[in-house]
Coordinates of C-alpha atoms in Angstrom, one line a residue:
M3 CA -18.3 10.2 28.7
D4 CA -14.8 11.7 27.9
I5 CA -15.5 11.3 24.1
I6 CA -19.1 13.0 24.5
M7 CA -17.6 16.0 26.3
Y8 CA -14.8 16.7 24.3
G9 CA -16.8 15.9 21.0
S10 CA -19.6 18.0 21.8
A11 CA -17.4 20.8 22.7
I12 CA -15.3 20.7 19.9
L13 CA -18.0 20.8 17.7
A14 CA -19.5 23.6 19.2
I15 CA -16.5 25.7 19.2
V16 CA -15.8 24.9 15.4
I17 CA -19.5 26.2 14.7
I18 CA -19.4 29.5 16.7
V19 CA -15.7 30.0 15.2
Y20 CA -17.0 29.5 11.8
M21 CA -19.8 32.0 12.4
L22 CA -17.2 34.7 13.5
I23 CA -15.0 34.5 10.7
K24 CA -18.4 34.4 7.9
Q25 CA -19.1 37.8 10.1
M26 CA -22.4 36.1 11.3
D27 CA -24.7 37.3 14.2
I28 CA -24.1 34.6 16.9
K29 CA -26.6 35.4 19.6
I30 CA -28.8 32.9 19.0
T31 CA -26.3 30.4 18.1
L32 CA -24.7 30.9 21.4
F33 CA -28.0 30.5 23.1
F34 CA -29.1 27.2 21.0
I35 CA -25.6 25.6 21.5
G36 CA -25.8 26.0 25.3
I37 CA -29.4 24.7 25.6
V38 CA -28.0 21.5 23.6
L39 CA -24.9 21.4 25.6
M40 CA -27.1 21.9 29.0
F41 CA -29.3 18.6 27.6
I42 CA -26.1 16.5 27.1
G43 CA -24.8 17.4 30.5
I44 CA -28.3 16.4 31.8
V45 CA -28.0 13.2 29.9
M46 CA -24.5 12.5 31.4
G47 CA -26.0 13.0 34.8
N48 CA -24.3 16.0 35.6
G49 CA -27.4 18.3 35.6
I50 CA -27.1 22.1 34.9
S51 CA -24.0 23.6 36.2
A52 CA -25.1 27.3 37.1
K53 CA -24.4 28.9 40.5
G54 CA -27.7 28.8 42.5
F55 CA -30.1 27.1 39.9
E56 CA -33.1 25.6 41.0
S57 CA -34.9 23.2 38.4
S58 CA -38.5 23.6 37.6
G59 CA -39.3 20.1 38.0
A60 CA -39.4 19.6 34.4
V61 CA -36.1 18.8 33.1
W62 CA -36.8 19.9 29.3
L63 CA -38.0 23.4 30.8
D64 CA -34.6 23.6 32.8
P65 CA -31.9 25.3 30.1
L66 CA -34.9 27.7 29.3
V67 CA -35.3 28.5 33.2
A68 CA -30.9 29.1 33.4
I69 CA -31.6 31.3 30.6
A70 CA -34.2 33.5 32.3
D71 CA -31.7 33.1 35.6
Q72 CA -29.2 34.4 33.5
F73 CA -31.1 37.5 31.9
K74 CA -32.3 38.4 35.8
S75 CA -28.4 38.5 37.1
S76 CA -26.9 40.2 33.7
L77 CA -29.6 43.1 34.1
T78 CA -29.2 43.7 37.6
S79 CA -25.5 44.2 36.8
A80 CA -23.2 44.9 33.7
G81 CA -26.3 44.7 31.5
F82 CA -27.6 47.5 33.6
I83 CA -24.5 49.8 33.2
I84 CA -24.2 48.9 29.6
L85 CA -27.8 50.3 28.8
I86 CA -27.3 53.2 31.1
L87 CA -23.9 54.0 29.0
G88 CA -26.1 53.4 25.9
G89 CA -28.5 56.0 26.4
Y90 CA -25.9 58.7 27.9
T91 CA -24.0 58.6 24.9
A92 CA -27.1 58.4 22.5
Y93 CA -28.1 61.7 24.0
M94 CA -25.0 63.4 23.2
S95 CA -25.0 62.7 20.0
Y96 CA -28.7 64.5 20.1
I97 CA -27.7 67.3 21.2
N98 CA -24.4 67.5 18.9
A99 CA -22.5 67.2 22.1
N100 CA -20.0 65.2 20.5
D101 CA -19.5 66.8 17.4
V102 CA -18.6 69.7 20.0
T103 CA -16.1 67.5 21.5
V104 CA -14.5 66.4 18.1
N105 CA -14.4 70.3 16.8
V106 CA -12.9 71.6 19.9
L107 CA -9.9 68.9 20.0
T108 CA -9.4 68.9 16.3
K109 CA -9.1 72.5 15.9
P110 CA -5.7 73.2 17.1
L111 CA -4.1 70.8 14.4
G112 CA -4.4 72.8 11.7
K113 CA -1.6 75.3 13.5
V114 CA 0.6 72.5 13.4
K115 CA 3.5 72.6 10.2
S116 CA 5.3 69.7 10.5
V117 CA 3.5 66.7 8.8
Y118 CA 5.3 63.8 11.0
V119 CA 4.7 65.4 13.8
L120 CA 1.0 65.1 13.4
V121 CA 1.1 61.5 12.9
P122 CA 1.5 60.4 16.6
V123 CA -0.3 63.6 17.7
V124 CA -3.4 62.6 15.9
F125 CA -3.2 58.8 16.4
L126 CA -3.1 60.2 20.6
L127 CA -6.1 62.4 19.7
G128 CA -8.1 60.2 18.1
N129 CA -7.6 57.4 20.9
L130 CA -8.7 60.2 23.2
L131 CA -11.7 60.9 21.3
S132 CA -12.8 57.3 21.5
L133 CA -13.7 58.3 25.1
V134 CA -16.7 60.2 23.4
I135 CA -17.3 57.9 20.3
P136 CA -16.1 54.5 21.6
S137 CA -17.4 52.9 18.1
A138 CA -14.3 52.4 15.9
S139 CA -16.6 52.7 12.8
N140 CA -18.4 55.8 13.8
L141 CA -15.2 57.7 14.7
A142 CA -13.3 56.9 11.5
I143 CA -16.7 58.4 9.8
I144 CA -16.6 61.8 11.5
L145 CA -12.6 61.9 11.4
L146 CA -12.9 61.7 7.8
A147 CA -15.4 64.2 7.4
T148 CA -13.3 66.6 9.7
L149 CA -9.9 65.4 10.3
F150 CA -8.9 63.9 6.9
P151 CA -9.3 67.4 4.7
V152 CA -7.0 69.0 7.7
L153 CA -4.4 66.5 7.4
K154 CA -4.1 66.7 3.6
K155 CA -3.9 70.1 3.8
A156 CA -1.0 70.2 5.9
G157 CA 0.6 67.8 3.1
M158 CA 0.3 64.4 4.7
T159 CA -0.1 61.5 2.3
T160 CA -3.7 59.8 2.1
L161 CA -2.7 56.3 3.1
S162 CA -0.7 57.9 6.3
A163 CA -4.0 59.9 7.0
A164 CA -6.1 56.8 6.4
A165 CA -3.9 54.9 8.8
I166 CA -4.1 57.2 11.7
I167 CA -7.5 57.0 11.3
A168 CA -8.2 53.3 10.9
T169 CA -6.4 53.1 14.6
S170 CA -8.2 55.8 16.0
A171 CA -10.3 53.8 18.6
T172 CA -8.0 51.3 20.0
I173 CA -7.3 50.5 23.9
V174 CA -7.4 54.1 25.6
P175 CA -8.5 53.2 29.2
T176 CA -12.1 54.2 30.1
P177 CA -14.3 52.9 32.5
M178 CA -17.2 53.5 29.8
G179 CA -16.3 50.6 27.6
G180 CA -18.4 47.9 27.5
D181 CA -16.0 45.7 27.4
N182 CA -14.5 47.1 30.5
V183 CA -17.7 46.9 32.2
A184 CA -18.3 43.6 31.5
I185 CA -15.1 42.2 32.7
A186 CA -14.9 44.0 35.8
T187 CA -18.1 42.9 37.0
E188 CA -16.9 39.2 36.5
L189 CA -14.0 40.4 38.7
A190 CA -16.1 41.8 41.3
Q191 CA -17.6 38.1 42.0
Y192 CA -13.7 37.2 43.2
A193 CA -11.7 40.2 44.0
G194 CA -14.5 43.3 44.9
L195 CA -13.2 45.0 41.9
T196 CA -15.0 48.4 40.3
V197 CA -14.7 49.2 36.6
T198 CA -12.9 52.5 38.0
D199 CA -10.5 50.0 40.2
Y200 CA -10.1 47.7 37.1
V201 CA -9.3 50.3 34.5
F202 CA -7.2 53.2 36.2
R203 CA -5.3 50.6 38.7
Y204 CA -4.6 47.9 35.8
H205 CA -5.7 48.3 32.6
A206 CA -4.3 52.1 32.3
L207 CA -0.8 50.7 33.6
V208 CA -0.9 48.7 30.4
S209 CA -2.7 50.5 27.9
I210 CA -1.3 53.9 28.2
P211 CA 2.4 52.7 27.7
T212 CA 1.3 51.1 24.7
L213 CA -0.4 53.8 23.1
L214 CA 2.4 55.8 23.4
V215 CA 5.0 53.0 21.8
M216 CA 2.4 52.7 19.1
A217 CA 2.4 56.5 18.6
V218 CA 6.1 56.5 18.4
V219 CA 6.0 53.5 15.8
H220 CA 3.2 55.3 13.6
Y221 CA 5.7 58.1 13.1
F222 CA 8.5 56.2 11.9
W223 CA 6.5 53.3 10.1
Q224 CA 4.4 55.8 7.9
K225 CA 7.7 58.2 7.3
R226 CA 9.3 55.2 6.0
M227 CA 6.3 53.7 3.9
D228 CA 6.0 57.1 2.3
K229 CA 9.3 57.4 1.4
K230 CA 9.5 53.9 0.1
M231 CA 6.2 54.8 -2.4
G232 CA 7.5 58.9 -2.9
V233 CA 5.4 61.6 -2.3
D234 CA 1.5 60.9 -2.8
T235 CA 0.3 64.2 -4.2
E236 CA -3.3 63.3 -4.8
H237 CA -6.3 64.5 -2.6
A238 CA -9.0 61.9 -2.5
E239 CA -12.4 63.2 -2.0
V240 CA -14.1 62.3 1.0
E241 CA -18.2 62.4 0.8
L242 CA -19.5 62.3 4.2
K243 CA -21.7 64.3 6.2
D244 CA -20.3 67.6 7.8
V245 CA -20.1 67.7 12.1
K246 CA -23.1 69.5 12.9
L247 CA -22.1 72.9 15.6
V248 CA -23.7 73.5 18.5
E249 CA -24.6 77.6 18.1
G250 CA -23.6 79.7 20.7
G251 CA -20.3 81.7 22.5
K252 CA -17.3 80.2 24.0
L253 CA -19.1 79.2 27.3
F254 CA -21.3 77.1 25.6
T255 CA -18.8 75.4 23.4
T256 CA -16.5 74.8 26.5
V257 CA -19.4 73.2 28.2
Y258 CA -21.1 71.1 25.6
A259 CA -17.3 69.8 24.8
L260 CA -17.1 68.7 28.4
L261 CA -20.4 67.1 28.7
P262 CA -19.7 63.6 26.7
V263 CA -16.4 63.1 28.9
L264 CA -18.1 64.3 32.4
P265 CA -18.9 60.8 33.9
I266 CA -15.1 59.8 33.0
L267 CA -14.0 63.3 34.9
F268 CA -16.3 62.6 37.7
L269 CA -15.3 59.1 38.1
I270 CA -11.3 60.1 37.8
V271 CA -11.9 63.0 40.5
V272 CA -13.3 60.5 42.8
F273 CA -10.4 57.9 42.2
I274 CA -7.7 60.3 42.8
L275 CA -9.6 61.2 46.1
Q276 CA -9.8 58.1 47.2
S277 CA -6.4 57.3 46.6
A278 CA -4.9 60.7 47.9
S279 CA -6.8 60.7 51.3
S280 CA -9.3 58.9 53.6
V281 CA -12.0 59.8 51.7
T282 CA -14.4 57.3 51.0
I283 CA -17.2 57.7 48.0
N284 CA -18.8 54.7 46.5
I285 CA -20.0 56.1 43.3
S286 CA -20.6 53.6 40.2
V287 CA -20.4 54.4 36.7
E288 CA -24.0 54.0 36.2
V289 CA -24.5 56.9 38.8
V290 CA -22.1 59.8 37.3
A291 CA -23.8 58.6 34.0
L292 CA -27.2 59.9 35.0
L293 CA -25.9 62.5 37.2
S294 CA -24.0 63.7 34.3
F295 CA -27.4 63.2 32.2
A296 CA -29.3 65.4 34.7
I297 CA -26.5 68.1 34.2
A298 CA -27.1 67.6 30.4
I299 CA -30.9 68.5 30.7
V300 CA -30.0 71.6 32.4
C301 CA -27.7 72.7 30.2
E302 CA -30.2 72.0 27.4
L303 CA -33.1 73.9 29.4
I304 CA -30.7 76.7 29.6
R305 CA -29.8 76.9 25.7
K306 CA -33.2 76.2 24.3
R307 CA -35.3 77.7 26.9
N308 CA -38.1 75.3 25.8
A309 CA -39.0 72.8 28.5
K310 CA -41.1 70.5 26.3
Q311 CA -38.5 70.4 23.8
V312 CA -35.8 69.5 25.7
L313 CA -38.1 67.0 27.9
D314 CA -39.2 65.2 24.4
G315 CA -35.7 65.3 23.5
T316 CA -34.6 63.1 26.8
E317 CA -36.4 60.2 24.6
H318 CA -33.2 59.4 22.7
F319 CA -31.3 58.6 26.2
F320 CA -33.9 55.6 26.3
K321 CA -34.0 54.6 22.6
G322 CA -30.1 54.6 23.1
M323 CA -30.3 52.7 26.1
G324 CA -32.7 50.1 23.9
S325 CA -29.7 50.3 21.3
A326 CA -27.6 49.0 23.7
V327 CA -29.6 45.8 24.4
P328 CA -28.0 43.4 22.0
I329 CA -24.8 43.9 24.0
V330 CA -26.4 42.6 26.9
V331 CA -27.8 40.2 25.3
L332 CA -24.5 38.9 23.7
L333 CA -23.1 38.8 27.4
V334 CA -26.5 36.5 28.4
A335 CA -25.9 34.5 25.5
A336 CA -22.2 33.8 26.2
S337 CA -23.1 33.1 29.5
V338 CA -25.1 30.4 28.5
F339 CA -22.8 29.0 26.1
V340 CA -20.5 28.7 29.2
T341 CA -23.1 27.3 31.5
G342 CA -23.4 24.8 28.8
L343 CA -19.7 23.7 28.5
K344 CA -19.5 23.8 32.5
S345 CA -22.6 21.1 32.6
I346 CA -20.8 18.6 30.0
G347 CA -17.8 19.0 32.5
L348 CA -15.4 20.8 30.2
I349 CA -14.8 23.8 32.4
E350 CA -13.8 21.5 34.9
S351 CA -11.3 19.6 33.0
L352 CA -9.9 22.5 31.6
E353 CA -9.3 23.9 35.1
T354 CA -7.5 20.5 35.9
A355 CA -5.4 21.1 33.0
M356 CA -4.7 24.6 34.0
T357 CA -3.3 23.5 37.4
G358 CA -0.2 22.0 35.5
I359 CA 1.2 25.1 35.1
H360 CA 0.4 26.1 38.9
G361 CA 3.3 27.3 40.4
S362 CA 5.7 26.6 37.6
S363 CA 7.2 29.5 35.6
L364 CA 5.0 28.8 32.6
G365 CA 2.2 31.2 33.5
F366 CA 2.2 33.0 30.5
I367 CA 1.1 30.3 28.6
L368 CA -2.7 30.7 29.1
P369 CA -2.7 34.4 28.3
L370 CA -0.3 33.9 25.4
I371 CA -2.9 30.8 23.7
L372 CA -5.8 33.4 24.8
V373 CA -4.1 36.4 22.8
G374 CA -3.4 33.9 19.9
L375 CA -6.9 32.7 19.5
T376 CA -7.7 36.5 19.7
A377 CA -5.4 37.2 17.3
L378 CA -6.7 34.3 14.3
I379 CA -10.2 35.2 15.2
V380 CA -10.1 39.1 14.8
I381 CA -8.0 39.1 11.9
L382 CA -10.3 36.8 9.8
S383 CA -13.6 37.9 11.0
G384 CA -13.0 42.0 11.4
S385 CA -14.4 41.8 15.2
G386 CA -13.3 40.5 18.6
T387 CA -16.1 41.9 20.1
A388 CA -18.2 38.7 20.4
L389 CA -15.0 36.6 21.1
F390 CA -14.1 38.2 24.3
Y391 CA -17.5 38.4 25.6
S392 CA -17.8 34.9 24.8
M393 CA -15.0 34.1 26.8
I394 CA -15.3 36.5 30.0
P395 CA -17.2 33.7 32.1
L396 CA -14.1 31.8 31.5
L397 CA -11.0 33.7 32.1
V398 CA -11.0 34.1 36.1
P399 CA -11.8 30.3 36.9
L400 CA -9.1 29.3 34.4
A401 CA -6.6 31.9 35.8
N402 CA -7.1 30.7 39.3
A403 CA -6.7 27.4 38.1
A404 CA -3.3 27.9 36.5
G405 CA -2.3 30.1 39.7
I406 CA -2.2 33.4 38.2
N407 CA -3.5 36.7 38.8
P408 CA -6.5 37.2 36.5
I409 CA -5.4 40.5 35.4
A410 CA -2.9 38.8 33.8
V411 CA -5.2 37.1 31.5
T412 CA -8.1 39.7 31.4
V413 CA -5.9 42.7 30.3
P414 CA -4.1 41.1 27.3
M415 CA -6.8 39.6 25.9
G416 CA -8.9 42.5 26.0
L417 CA -6.2 44.8 24.5
A418 CA -5.3 42.1 21.9
G419 CA -9.1 42.0 20.3
N420 CA -8.9 45.8 20.0
L421 CA -5.5 46.0 18.5
F422 CA -5.8 43.2 15.8
R423 CA -8.8 45.3 14.5
A424 CA -7.0 47.6 12.5
V425 CA -4.8 44.5 11.2
S426 CA -8.0 42.7 9.6
P427 CA -8.8 43.7 5.9
V428 CA -12.4 42.7 6.5
A429 CA -12.9 44.8 9.8
A430 CA -15.5 47.5 9.4
V431 CA -13.4 50.2 10.2
V432 CA -10.8 49.3 8.1
L433 CA -13.5 49.0 5.1
I434 CA -15.1 52.4 5.9
V435 CA -12.0 54.3 5.9
A436 CA -10.7 52.6 2.8
G437 CA -14.1 53.0 0.7
S438 CA -13.8 56.3 1.9
V439 CA -10.2 57.4 0.6
K440 CA -10.6 55.2 -2.3
K441 CA -7.8 52.7 -1.7
N442 CA -7.4 49.0 -1.4
P443 CA -8.0 47.8 2.2
I444 CA -4.8 45.8 2.1
E445 CA -3.0 49.0 1.6
I446 CA -4.5 50.3 4.6
V447 CA -3.6 47.1 6.6
K448 CA -0.1 47.4 5.3
R449 CA 0.3 50.8 7.3
T450 CA -1.6 49.6 10.2
S451 CA -0.2 46.5 11.0
V452 CA 3.1 47.2 11.9
P453 CA 1.9 49.7 14.8
M454 CA -0.5 47.6 15.7
L455 CA 1.5 44.3 16.1
V456 CA 4.6 46.1 18.0
G457 CA 1.7 47.4 20.4
V458 CA 0.5 43.7 20.9
V459 CA 3.9 42.2 21.4
F460 CA 4.9 45.4 23.9
M461 CA 1.3 45.0 25.7
F462 CA 1.7 41.3 26.3
I463 CA 5.4 41.6 27.7
L464 CA 4.3 44.6 29.9
S465 CA 1.1 42.9 31.2
M466 CA 3.4 39.6 31.9
I467 CA 6.1 41.6 33.8
V468 CA 3.5 43.9 35.7
F469 CA 0.5 41.3 36.5
L470 CA 2.1 37.7 36.8

């Protein structure tokens, strides 16, 4: 039985890792392998190991029943939040509010005279903008069109500017991030944490200091690399679309610049009120997103004075929800895969193995292994999203078995995936930046690697100190 269990588990993991490295979509593969593993579990006499699972009476249909149950569960929890956030982000893009925010925040940079002072400032600004535009690739495209010419005009070298833009979306703490939503939903089953609690009480304790450290390292590393290669006098031409502007006065500009971050502002205010007083306000991410959506509609009605046009435009919110479905499907597929692993007994075996470090001084071993696995897959594949979502259902049980705080596992693994992305020469954001500034991806990675690797080491050490 052990041979069957370990053999099938190793084969399944090898297939998934191979597909990740080859940058192939793995959702259907996760579903298929999960079903196969569930059947193996049934043959082994274990049945399907899923919470509250009730057999259909036909064994050959039970894995599909498990998948349907998982869809129902996900769509009423993390999946629903991710869909709402996808809709809100899409609507902000439709009304050009994202573009206004980018313009408002980047405009003052033209007044900064010192090139190397701009390096940490722009790096932190880029990460701040990732609150508005969470996709690293999309944010890079916008910054290449708007910020890159400003940096070049200020005298910054092409590679320094490219490195900053390639690392602009990393680990900013936001309750609007799909990965944070997913892990907080998992933690809620054990500790009752909300997304806001997870992000502001735990994630931010590590991510904010790490961002500041990386900003400083960026400053010295880009300066050193520029000095090593000499002054770069070329002016790369970036042929990308201009960011659209919302026409109107300062009042409109201010309002529309705030709209993309309005849900986050609401959550921060509520978090401060609850922390500083006895006020109890139970407000969730999806509620503030819907409230902000209603406010945005009112703003559009005032600006356009055309109810039909504005109401027709709200369709983009629902189309945006549809565009977020693949993330939800990935969550479900990952859970089905883990259900398969549970069914063959692997998870129980791993939990037993983890109890070996329970109470010892080796609590950092599990987080270290997971961060190392993340580094390998992300650098080779260019994406850590699929791996992270696949591992989420495993993180809390393994941490509990090892006798360590689950936060000590979830925070470093989640941050590592985002940080290592900018170190991969095949990552979409690196390829976009390299192609736009007409440089080899390896040249970009040479500029991003040291700040990101220092960030990973600092982040991991700080996580172990704070959470173990």
